[in-house]
Coordinates of C-alpha atoms and ligand atoms in Angstrom, one line a residue:
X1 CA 0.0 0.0 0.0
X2 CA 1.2 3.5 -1.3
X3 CA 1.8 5.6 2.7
X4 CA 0.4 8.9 2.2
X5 CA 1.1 12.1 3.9
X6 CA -0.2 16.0 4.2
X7 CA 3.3 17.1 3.1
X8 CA 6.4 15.8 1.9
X9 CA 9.9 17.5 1.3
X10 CA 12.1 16.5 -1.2
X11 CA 16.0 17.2 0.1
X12 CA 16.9 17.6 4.3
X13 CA 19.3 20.6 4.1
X14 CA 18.6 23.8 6.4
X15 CA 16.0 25.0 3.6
X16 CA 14.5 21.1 3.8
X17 CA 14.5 20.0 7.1
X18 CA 13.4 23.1 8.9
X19 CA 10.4 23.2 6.9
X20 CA 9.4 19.7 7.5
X21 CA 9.7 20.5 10.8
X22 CA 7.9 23.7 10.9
X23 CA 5.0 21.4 8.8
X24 CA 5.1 19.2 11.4
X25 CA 4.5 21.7 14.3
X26 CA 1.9 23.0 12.3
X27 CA 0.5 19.3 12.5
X28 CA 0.8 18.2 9.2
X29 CA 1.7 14.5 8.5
X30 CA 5.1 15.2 7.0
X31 CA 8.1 13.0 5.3
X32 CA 11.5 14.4 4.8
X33 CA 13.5 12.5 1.6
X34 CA 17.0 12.6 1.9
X35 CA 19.8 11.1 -1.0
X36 CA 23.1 11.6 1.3
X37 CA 22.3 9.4 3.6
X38 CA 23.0 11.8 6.2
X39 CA 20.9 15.1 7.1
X40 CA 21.6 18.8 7.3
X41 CA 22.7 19.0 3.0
X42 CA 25.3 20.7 1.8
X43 CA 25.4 23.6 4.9
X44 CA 26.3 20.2 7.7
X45 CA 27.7 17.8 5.6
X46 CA 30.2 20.0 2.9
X47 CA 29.5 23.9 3.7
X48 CA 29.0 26.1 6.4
X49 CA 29.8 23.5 9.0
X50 CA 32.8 22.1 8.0
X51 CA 34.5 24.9 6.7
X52 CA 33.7 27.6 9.9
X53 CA 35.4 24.3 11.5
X54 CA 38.4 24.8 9.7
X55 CA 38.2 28.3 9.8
X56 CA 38.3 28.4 13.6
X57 CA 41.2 25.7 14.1
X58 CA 43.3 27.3 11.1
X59 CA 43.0 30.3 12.9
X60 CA 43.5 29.0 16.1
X61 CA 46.6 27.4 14.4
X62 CA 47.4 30.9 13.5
X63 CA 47.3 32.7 16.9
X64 CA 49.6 30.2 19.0
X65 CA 52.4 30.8 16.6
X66 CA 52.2 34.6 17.7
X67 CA 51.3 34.2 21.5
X68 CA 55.2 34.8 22.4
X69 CA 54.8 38.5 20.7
X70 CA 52.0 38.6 23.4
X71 CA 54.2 37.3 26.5
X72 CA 52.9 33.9 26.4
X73 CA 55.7 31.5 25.6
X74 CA 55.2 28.0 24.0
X75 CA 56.7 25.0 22.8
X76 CA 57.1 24.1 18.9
X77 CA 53.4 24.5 17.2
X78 CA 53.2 21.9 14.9
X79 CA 50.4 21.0 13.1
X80 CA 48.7 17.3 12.5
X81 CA 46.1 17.5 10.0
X82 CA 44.6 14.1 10.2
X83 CA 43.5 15.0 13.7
X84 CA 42.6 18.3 13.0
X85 CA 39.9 16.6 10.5
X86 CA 38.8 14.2 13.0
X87 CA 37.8 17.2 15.1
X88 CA 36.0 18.8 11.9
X89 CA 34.4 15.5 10.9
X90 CA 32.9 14.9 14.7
X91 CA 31.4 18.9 14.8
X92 CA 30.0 17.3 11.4
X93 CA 28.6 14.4 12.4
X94 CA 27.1 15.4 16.2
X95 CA 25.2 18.1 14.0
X96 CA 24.0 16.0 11.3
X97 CA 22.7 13.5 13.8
X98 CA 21.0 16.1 16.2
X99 CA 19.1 17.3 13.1
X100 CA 17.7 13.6 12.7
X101 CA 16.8 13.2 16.3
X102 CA 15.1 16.7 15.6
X103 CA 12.7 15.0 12.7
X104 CA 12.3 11.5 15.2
X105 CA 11.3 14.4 17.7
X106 CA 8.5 16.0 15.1
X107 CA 7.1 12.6 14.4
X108 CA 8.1 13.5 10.5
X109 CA 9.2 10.3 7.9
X110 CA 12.5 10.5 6.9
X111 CA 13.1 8.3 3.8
X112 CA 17.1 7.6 2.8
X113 CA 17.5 8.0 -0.8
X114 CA 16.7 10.0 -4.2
X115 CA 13.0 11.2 -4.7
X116 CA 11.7 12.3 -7.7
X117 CA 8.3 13.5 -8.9
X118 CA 6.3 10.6 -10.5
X119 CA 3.0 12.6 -10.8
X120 CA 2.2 16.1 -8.9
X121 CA 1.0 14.1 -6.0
X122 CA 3.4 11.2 -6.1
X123 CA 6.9 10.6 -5.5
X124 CA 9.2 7.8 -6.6
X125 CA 12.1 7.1 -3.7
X126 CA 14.9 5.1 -4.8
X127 CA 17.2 3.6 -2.1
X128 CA 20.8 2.8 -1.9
X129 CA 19.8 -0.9 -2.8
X130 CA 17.8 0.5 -5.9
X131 CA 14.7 -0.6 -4.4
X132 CA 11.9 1.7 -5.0
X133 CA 9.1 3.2 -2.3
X134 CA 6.2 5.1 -3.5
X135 CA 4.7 8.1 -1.2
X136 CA 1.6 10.3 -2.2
X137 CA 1.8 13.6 -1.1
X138 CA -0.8 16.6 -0.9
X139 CA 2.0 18.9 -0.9
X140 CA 5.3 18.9 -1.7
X141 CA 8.1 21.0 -1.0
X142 CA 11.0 20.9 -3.5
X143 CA 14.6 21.9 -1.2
X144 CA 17.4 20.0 -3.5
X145 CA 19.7 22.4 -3.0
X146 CA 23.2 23.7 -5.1
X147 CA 25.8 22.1 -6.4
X148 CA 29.7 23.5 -7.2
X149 CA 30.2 24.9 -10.6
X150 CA 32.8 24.1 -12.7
X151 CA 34.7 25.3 -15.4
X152 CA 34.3 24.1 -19.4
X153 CA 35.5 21.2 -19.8
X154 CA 37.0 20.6 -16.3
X155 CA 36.7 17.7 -13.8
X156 CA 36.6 17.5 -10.1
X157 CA 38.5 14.7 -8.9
X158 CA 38.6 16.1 -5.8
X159 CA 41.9 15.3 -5.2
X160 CA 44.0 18.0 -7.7
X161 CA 41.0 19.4 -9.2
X162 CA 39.2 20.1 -5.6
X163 CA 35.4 21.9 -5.2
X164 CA 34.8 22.9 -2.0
X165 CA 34.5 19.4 -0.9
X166 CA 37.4 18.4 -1.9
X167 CA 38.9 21.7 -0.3
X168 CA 37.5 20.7 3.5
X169 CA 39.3 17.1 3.1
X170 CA 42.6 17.9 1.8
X171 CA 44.8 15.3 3.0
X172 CA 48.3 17.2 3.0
X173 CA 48.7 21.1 3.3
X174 CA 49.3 21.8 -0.4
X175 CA 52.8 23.8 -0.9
X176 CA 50.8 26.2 -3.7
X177 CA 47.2 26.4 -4.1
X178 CA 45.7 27.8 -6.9
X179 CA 42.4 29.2 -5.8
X180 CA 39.8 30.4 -9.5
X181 CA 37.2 32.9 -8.1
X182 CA 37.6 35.7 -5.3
X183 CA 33.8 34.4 -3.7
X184 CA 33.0 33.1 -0.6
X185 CA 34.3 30.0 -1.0
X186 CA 38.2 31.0 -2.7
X187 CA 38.4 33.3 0.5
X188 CA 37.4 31.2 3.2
X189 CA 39.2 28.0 2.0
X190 CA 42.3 29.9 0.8
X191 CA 41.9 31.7 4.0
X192 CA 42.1 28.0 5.7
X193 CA 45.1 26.4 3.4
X194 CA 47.2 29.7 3.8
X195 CA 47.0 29.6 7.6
X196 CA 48.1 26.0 7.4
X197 CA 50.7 26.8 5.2
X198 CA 50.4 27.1 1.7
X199 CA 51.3 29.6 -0.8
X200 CA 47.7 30.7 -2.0
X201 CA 47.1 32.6 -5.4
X202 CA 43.8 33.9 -6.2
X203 CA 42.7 34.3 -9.7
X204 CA 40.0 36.6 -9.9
X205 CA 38.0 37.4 -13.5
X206 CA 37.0 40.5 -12.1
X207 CA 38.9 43.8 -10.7
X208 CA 37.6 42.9 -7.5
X209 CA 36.9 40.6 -4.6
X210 CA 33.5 39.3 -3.4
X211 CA 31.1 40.7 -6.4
X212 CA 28.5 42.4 -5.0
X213 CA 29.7 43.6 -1.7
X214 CA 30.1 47.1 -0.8
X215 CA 33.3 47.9 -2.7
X216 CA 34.9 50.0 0.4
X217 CA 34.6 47.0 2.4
X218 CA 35.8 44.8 -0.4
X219 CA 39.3 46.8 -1.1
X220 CA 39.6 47.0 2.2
X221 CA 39.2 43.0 2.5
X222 CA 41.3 42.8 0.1
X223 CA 44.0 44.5 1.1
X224 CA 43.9 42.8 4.8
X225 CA 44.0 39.5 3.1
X226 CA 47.2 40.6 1.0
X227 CA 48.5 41.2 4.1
X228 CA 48.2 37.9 5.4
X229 CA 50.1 36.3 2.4
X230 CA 47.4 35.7 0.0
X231 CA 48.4 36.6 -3.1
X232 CA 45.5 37.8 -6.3
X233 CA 45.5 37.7 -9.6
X234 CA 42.6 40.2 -10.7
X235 CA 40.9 40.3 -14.1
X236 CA 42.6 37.0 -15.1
X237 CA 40.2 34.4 -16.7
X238 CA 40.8 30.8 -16.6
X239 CA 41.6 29.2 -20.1
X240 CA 42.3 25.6 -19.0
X241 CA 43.9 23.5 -16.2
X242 CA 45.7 20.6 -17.3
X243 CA 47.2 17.7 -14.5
X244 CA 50.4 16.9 -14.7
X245 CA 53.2 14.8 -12.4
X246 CA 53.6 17.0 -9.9
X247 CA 49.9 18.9 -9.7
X248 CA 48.4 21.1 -12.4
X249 CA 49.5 23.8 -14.8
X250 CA 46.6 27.0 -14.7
X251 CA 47.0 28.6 -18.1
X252 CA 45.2 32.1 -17.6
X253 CA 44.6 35.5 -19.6
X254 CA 45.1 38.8 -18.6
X255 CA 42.9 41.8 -19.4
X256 CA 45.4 42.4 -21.9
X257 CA 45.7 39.2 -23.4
X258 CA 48.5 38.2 -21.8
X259 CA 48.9 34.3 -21.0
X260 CA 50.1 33.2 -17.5
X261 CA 50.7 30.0 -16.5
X262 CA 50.7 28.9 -12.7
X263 CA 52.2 25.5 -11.8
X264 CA 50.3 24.4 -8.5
X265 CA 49.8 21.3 -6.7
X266 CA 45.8 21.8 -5.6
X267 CA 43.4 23.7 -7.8
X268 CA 40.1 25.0 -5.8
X269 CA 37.7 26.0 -8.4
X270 CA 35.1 28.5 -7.0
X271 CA 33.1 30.0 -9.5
X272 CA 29.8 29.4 -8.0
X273 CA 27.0 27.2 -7.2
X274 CA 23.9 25.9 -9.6
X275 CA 20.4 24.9 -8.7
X276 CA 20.4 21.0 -8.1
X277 CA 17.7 20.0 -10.1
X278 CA 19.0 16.6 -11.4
X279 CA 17.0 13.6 -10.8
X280 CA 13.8 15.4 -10.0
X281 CA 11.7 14.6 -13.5
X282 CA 10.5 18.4 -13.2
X283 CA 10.2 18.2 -17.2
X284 CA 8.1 15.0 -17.3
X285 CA 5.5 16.6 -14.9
X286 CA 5.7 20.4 -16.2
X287 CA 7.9 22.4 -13.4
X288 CA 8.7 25.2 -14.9
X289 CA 12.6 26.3 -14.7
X290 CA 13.8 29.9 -15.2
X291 CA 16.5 31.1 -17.8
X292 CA 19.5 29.7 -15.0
X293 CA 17.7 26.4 -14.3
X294 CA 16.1 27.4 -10.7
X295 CA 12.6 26.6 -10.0
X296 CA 10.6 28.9 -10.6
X297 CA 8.4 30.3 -8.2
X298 CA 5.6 33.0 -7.1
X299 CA 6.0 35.1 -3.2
X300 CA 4.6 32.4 -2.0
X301 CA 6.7 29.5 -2.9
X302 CA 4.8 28.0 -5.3
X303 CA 5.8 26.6 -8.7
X304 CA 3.4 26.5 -11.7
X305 CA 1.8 23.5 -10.0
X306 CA -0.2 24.6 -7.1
X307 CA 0.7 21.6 -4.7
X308 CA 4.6 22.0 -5.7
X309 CA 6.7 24.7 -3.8
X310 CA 10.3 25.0 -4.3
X311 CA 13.0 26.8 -1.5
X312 CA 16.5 27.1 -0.8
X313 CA 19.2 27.4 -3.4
X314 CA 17.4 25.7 -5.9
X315 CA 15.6 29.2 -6.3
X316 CA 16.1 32.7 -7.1
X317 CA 18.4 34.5 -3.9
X318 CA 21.3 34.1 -2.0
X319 CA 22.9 31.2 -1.9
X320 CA 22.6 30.9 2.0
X321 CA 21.9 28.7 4.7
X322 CA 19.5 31.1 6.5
X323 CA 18.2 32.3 3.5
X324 CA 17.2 28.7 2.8
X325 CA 15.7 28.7 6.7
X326 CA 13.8 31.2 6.5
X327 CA 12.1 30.4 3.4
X328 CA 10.9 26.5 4.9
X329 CA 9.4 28.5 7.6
X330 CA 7.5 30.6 5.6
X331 CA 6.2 28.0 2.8
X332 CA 5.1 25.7 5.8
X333 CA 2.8 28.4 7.3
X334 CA 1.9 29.7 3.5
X335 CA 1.2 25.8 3.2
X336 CA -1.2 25.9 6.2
X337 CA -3.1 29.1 5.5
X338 CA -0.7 31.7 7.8
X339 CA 1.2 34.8 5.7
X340 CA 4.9 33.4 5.7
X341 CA 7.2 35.7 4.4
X342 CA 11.0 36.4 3.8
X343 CA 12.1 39.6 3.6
X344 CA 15.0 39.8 1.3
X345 CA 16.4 43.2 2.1
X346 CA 17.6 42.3 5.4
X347 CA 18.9 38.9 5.0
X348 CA 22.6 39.0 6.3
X349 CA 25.6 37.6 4.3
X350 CA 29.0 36.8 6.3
X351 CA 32.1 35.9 5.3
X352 CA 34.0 33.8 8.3
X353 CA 37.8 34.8 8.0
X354 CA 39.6 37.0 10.0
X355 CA 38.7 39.6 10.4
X356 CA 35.0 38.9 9.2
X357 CA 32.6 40.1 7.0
X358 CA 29.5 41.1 7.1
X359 CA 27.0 43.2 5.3
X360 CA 23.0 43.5 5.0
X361 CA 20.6 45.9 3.0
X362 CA 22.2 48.6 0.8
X363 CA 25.2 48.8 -1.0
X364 CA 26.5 52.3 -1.4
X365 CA 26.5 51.5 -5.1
X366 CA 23.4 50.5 -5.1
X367 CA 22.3 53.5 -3.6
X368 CA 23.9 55.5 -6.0
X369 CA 22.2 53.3 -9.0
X370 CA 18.8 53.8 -7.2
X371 CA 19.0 57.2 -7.3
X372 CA 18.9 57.2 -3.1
X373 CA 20.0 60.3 -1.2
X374 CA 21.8 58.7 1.7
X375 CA 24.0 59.6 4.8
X376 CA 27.5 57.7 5.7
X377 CA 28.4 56.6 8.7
X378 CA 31.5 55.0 9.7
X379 CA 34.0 53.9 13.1
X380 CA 36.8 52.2 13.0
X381 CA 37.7 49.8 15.2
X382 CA 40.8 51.3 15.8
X383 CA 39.0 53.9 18.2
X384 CA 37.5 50.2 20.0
X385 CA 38.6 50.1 23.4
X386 CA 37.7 46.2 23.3
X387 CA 39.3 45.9 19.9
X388 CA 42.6 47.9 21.2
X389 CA 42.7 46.2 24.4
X390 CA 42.7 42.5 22.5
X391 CA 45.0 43.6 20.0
X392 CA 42.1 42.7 17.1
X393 CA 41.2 46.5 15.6
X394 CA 41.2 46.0 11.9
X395 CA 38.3 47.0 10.0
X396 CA 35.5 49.3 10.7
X397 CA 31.9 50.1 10.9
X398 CA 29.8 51.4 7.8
X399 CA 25.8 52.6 8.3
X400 CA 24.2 54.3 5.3
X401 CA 21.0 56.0 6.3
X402 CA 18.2 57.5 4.2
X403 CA 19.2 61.3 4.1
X404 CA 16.1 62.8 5.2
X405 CA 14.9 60.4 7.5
X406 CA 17.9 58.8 8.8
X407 CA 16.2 54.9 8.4
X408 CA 19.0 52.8 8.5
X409 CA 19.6 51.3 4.3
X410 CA 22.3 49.3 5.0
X411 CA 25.1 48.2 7.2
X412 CA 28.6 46.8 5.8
X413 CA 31.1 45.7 8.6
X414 CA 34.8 44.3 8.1
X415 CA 36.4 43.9 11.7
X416 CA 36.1 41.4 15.0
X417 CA 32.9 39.6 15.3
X418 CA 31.1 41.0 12.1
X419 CA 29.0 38.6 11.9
X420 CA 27.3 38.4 15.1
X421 CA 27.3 42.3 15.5
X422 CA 25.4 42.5 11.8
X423 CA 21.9 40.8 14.1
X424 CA 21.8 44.1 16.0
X425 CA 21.7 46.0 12.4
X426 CA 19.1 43.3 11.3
X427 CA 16.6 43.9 14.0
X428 CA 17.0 47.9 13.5
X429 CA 15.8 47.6 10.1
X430 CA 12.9 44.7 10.6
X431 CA 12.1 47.2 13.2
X432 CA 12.3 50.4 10.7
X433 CA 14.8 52.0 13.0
X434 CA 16.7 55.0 12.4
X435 CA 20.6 55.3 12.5
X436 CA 19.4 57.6 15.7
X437 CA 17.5 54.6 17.2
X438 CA 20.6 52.6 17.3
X439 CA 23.4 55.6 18.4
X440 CA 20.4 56.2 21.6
X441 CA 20.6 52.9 22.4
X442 CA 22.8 51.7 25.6
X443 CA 25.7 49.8 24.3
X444 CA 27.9 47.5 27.0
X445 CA 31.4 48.7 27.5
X446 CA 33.7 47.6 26.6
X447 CA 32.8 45.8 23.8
X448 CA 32.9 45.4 19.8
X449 CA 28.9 46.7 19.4
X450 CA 30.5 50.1 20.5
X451 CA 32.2 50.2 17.4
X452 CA 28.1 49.7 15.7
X453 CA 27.1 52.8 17.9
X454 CA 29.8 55.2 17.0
X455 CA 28.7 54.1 13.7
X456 CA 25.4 55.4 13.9
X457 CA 26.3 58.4 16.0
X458 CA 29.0 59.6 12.7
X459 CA 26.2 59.8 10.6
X460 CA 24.6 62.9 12.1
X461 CA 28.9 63.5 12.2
X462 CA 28.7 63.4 16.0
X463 CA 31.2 60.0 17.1
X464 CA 32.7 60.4 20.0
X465 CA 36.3 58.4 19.9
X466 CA 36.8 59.6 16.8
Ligands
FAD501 P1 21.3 22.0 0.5 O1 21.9 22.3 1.8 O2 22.1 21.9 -0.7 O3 20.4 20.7 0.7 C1 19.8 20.0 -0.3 C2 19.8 18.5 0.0 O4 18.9 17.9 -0.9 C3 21.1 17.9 -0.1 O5 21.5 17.2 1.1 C4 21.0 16.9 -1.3 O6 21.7 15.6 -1.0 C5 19.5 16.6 -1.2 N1 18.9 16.2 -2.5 C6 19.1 16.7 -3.7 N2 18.4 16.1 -4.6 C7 17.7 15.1 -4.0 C8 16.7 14.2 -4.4 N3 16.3 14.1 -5.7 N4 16.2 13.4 -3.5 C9 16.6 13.5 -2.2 N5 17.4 14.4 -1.7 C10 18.0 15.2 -2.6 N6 25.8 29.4 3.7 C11 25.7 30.2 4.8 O7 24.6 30.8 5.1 N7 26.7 30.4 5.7 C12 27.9 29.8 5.5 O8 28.8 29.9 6.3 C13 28.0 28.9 4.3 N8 29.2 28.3 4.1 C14 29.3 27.5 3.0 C15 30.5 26.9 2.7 C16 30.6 26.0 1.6 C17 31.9 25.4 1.4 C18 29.5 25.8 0.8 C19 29.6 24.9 -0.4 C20 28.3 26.5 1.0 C21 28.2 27.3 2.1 N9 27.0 28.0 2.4 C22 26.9 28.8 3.5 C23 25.8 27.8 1.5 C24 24.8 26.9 2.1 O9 25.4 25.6 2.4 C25 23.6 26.7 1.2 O10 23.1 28.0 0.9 C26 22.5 25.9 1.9 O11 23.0 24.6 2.3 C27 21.3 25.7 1.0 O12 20.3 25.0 1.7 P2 19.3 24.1 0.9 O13 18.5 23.4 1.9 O14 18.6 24.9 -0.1 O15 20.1 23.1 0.1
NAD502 P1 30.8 33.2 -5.5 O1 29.7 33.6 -6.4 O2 30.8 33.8 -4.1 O3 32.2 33.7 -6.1 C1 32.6 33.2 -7.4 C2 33.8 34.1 -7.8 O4 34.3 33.5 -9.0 C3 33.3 35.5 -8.3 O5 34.2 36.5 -7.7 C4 33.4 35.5 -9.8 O6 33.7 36.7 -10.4 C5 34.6 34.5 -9.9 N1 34.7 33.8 -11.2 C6 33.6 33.3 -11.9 N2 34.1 32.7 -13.1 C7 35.5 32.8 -13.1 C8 36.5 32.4 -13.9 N3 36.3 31.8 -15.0 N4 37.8 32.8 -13.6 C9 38.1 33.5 -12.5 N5 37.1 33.9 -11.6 C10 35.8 33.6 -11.9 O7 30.9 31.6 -5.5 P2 31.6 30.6 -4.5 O8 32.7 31.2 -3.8 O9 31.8 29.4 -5.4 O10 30.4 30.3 -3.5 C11 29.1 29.8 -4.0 C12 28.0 30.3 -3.0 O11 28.1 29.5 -1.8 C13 28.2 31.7 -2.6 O12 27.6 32.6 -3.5 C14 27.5 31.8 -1.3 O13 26.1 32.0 -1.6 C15 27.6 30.4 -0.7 N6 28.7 30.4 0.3 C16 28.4 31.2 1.4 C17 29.4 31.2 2.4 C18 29.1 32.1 3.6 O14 27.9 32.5 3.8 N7 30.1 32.4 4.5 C19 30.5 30.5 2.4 C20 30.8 29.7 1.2 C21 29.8 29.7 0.2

């Protein structure tokens, strides 16, 4: 007999599992189908998890080599990688299990293996042992997720060719690294590798890092991670990578049209992500995809098909965990008759290196392009007494407010703790708040969210430490 259920979700990353379990609350009779074998997709298994991991023990890596410039003397640092993956691989797998005890907890179905739409109310899962089980669904929620990019005619093997998954499970440090594409990913994993020891090169298509960021925070990123050893190689574009003996030769060209080659043992490519939509017979039953293969979908979720909603990475937005999140919240309660919604102008982004970054709303360019009369704001963290007093200042604070009535457009941030200071600039602008609101408001000293006040307080040109 066919099981049926009230909703089912197709794919158990952050986008997929959190709806099923906001279905669930909602006391729908719900089935999550998972292909990994494993929960939490790309974000627990080969993203977000894994790589803040190796962010935090690269860095940590990092900061005992320099503890005797601080008066703390040490032995020999040395590093062992094997067990420094061991520690990733456990934060990986206590997460990924938690999230399964989470669905056992909801009462919610989780099927192991790869679902795909048989009719608009029935799904095909096949199993690691090929063997097929058929669900019937009212509803289903399409959260398949991304997948890595690559370039024309290049292959992952994961080993010299690495994606990011390849990048989190290096099994040597690489002496050179060839990292194609500034992005979050280049930055973060070159950010890693350097700290552990390689030589890291950056080729960039672009004249600049991180496309799409505020471009004062991103020169100023750029020039911090210069600083550190990274070296770039801006509007270069990636020709080919051949393998040879020893690694792989990167043949580039310039902006110019020069060629340059770069020998290198590990190539990261990081060019982006596309919408997973493999395996899901959207054709066959008429899901309509948009001109870069997302689902396509209306405010409320919904595809073409009334019963079929699609979240996550697989459609239109930021590729983001929380992004993803947010949007199986709001498709469950637009599922079950309540007004879900995500709104996309204050949906953070972060980039976890040292120092962070971290921006939400505005651009100033965007500003500019808009047409928007707008008021700067900026600290740095310099002036910090916390930052000074830890020896961690680089970076500033950067509010843009609407000129004439000082709401708060946009906050860019480069410096200690970026990304958990950006959540006080997210709930001033859910909130409608002005760059006033937030310079009023009590800040602990001493601490890095004084650097977010003096912020606010230089746009009416009134900062105090500075
Ligand atoms: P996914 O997490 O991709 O989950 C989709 C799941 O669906 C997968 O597990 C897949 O196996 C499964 N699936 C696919 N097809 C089928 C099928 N037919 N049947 C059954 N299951 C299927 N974002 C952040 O916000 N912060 C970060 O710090 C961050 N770091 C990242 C670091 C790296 C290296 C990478 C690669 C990404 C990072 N991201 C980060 C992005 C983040 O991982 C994604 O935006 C997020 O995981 C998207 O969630 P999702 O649920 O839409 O899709
Ligand atoms: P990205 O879009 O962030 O960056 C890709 C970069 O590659 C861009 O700078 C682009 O100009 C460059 N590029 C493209 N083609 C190129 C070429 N042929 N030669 C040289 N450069 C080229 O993509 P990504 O770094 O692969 O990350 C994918 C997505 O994953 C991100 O957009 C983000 O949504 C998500 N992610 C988020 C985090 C985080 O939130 N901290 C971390 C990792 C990944």
């Amino acid at each position: 007999m066919i099981e049926k259920f009230q909703a089912v979700v197709i794919g158990g990353g952050p986008g997929g599992y959190v709806c099923a379990i906001r279905l669930a609350q909602l006391g729908l009779k719900t089935a999550c189908i998972e292909s990994r074998g494993s929960l939490g997709g790309t974000c627990l298994n080969v993203g977000c998890i894994p790589s803040k991991s190796l962010l935090n023990l690269s860095e940590e890596f990092n900061k005992v080599q320099n503890l005797s410039n601080k008066g703390i003397e040490i032995g020999e640092v040395k590093l062992n990688l094997p067990k420094m993956m061991k520690s990733k691989d456990k934060a990986v797998t206590i997460l990924t299990k938690g999230v399964e005890f989470l669905l056992k907890k909801n009462k919610i179905t989780y099927f192991k293996g790869v679902g795909s739409l048989k009719s608009k109310n029935e799904i095909s899962i096949i199993d690691n042992n090929k063997k097929e089980v058929l669900v019937k669904a009212e509803k289903i929620v399409i959260a398949t997720g991304s997948v890595p990019i690559s370039l024309p005619g290049i292959e992952f093997d994961e080993k010299i060719i690495v994606s990011s998954t390849g990048a989190l499970k290096l099994e040597a440090v690489p002496k050179k690294m060839l990292v194609v594409g500034g992005g979050y990913i280049g930055l973060e994993m070159g950010s890693v590798w350097s700290r552990l020891g390689a030589e890291v090169h950056v080729v960039e298509f672009l004249d600049h890092i991180t496309p799409g960021m505020d471009k004062e925070i991103s020169n100023e990123f750029m020039k911090i991670l210069i600083k550190q050893g990274i070296n770039f190689h801006m509007q270069h574009k990636v020709e080919s990578i051949k393998k040879n003996k020893s690694g792989a030769v990167v043949s580039t060209l310039d902006k110019n049209g020069n060629n340059k080659d770069f020998e290198c043992d590990v190539v990261l490519v990081s060019v982006g992500r596309k919408p997973n939509t493999n395996n899901l017979n959207l054709e066959k039953i008429g899901v309509e995809l948009d001109e870069r293969n997302r689902i396509k979908t209306n405010k409320n979720f919904q595809t073409n098909l009334e019963n079929i909603y699609a979240i996550g990475d697989v459609v239109n937005g930021p590729m983001l965990a929380h992004k993803a999140e947010d949007e199986g919240i709001a498709v469950a309660e637009n599922i079950t008759g309540q007004s879900g919604h995500v709104n996309y102008n204050t949906i953070p982004g972060v980039i976890y290196t040292k120092p962070e970054v971290a921006s939400i709303g505005k651009t100033e360019e965007q500003l500019k392009e808009e047409n928007v009369k707008y008021k700067i704001g900026k600290f740095s963290f310099m002036a910090n007494s916390r930052a000074k007093a830890i020896d961690d200042a680089e970076g500033f604070v950067k509010i843009l407010a609407d000129e004439k009535t000082d709401k708060v457009l946009g906050a860019h941030l480069i410096g200690p703790h970026a990304g958990e200071l950006i959540a006080e600039i997210g709930i001033a602008m859910e909130f409608g708040a002005s760059s006033e609101d937030i310079a009023r408001t009590c800040h602990a000293h001493p601490t890095f969210s004084e650097a977010v006040k003096e912020a606010a307080l230089s746009v009416d040109k009134r900062a105090i430490h500075s």
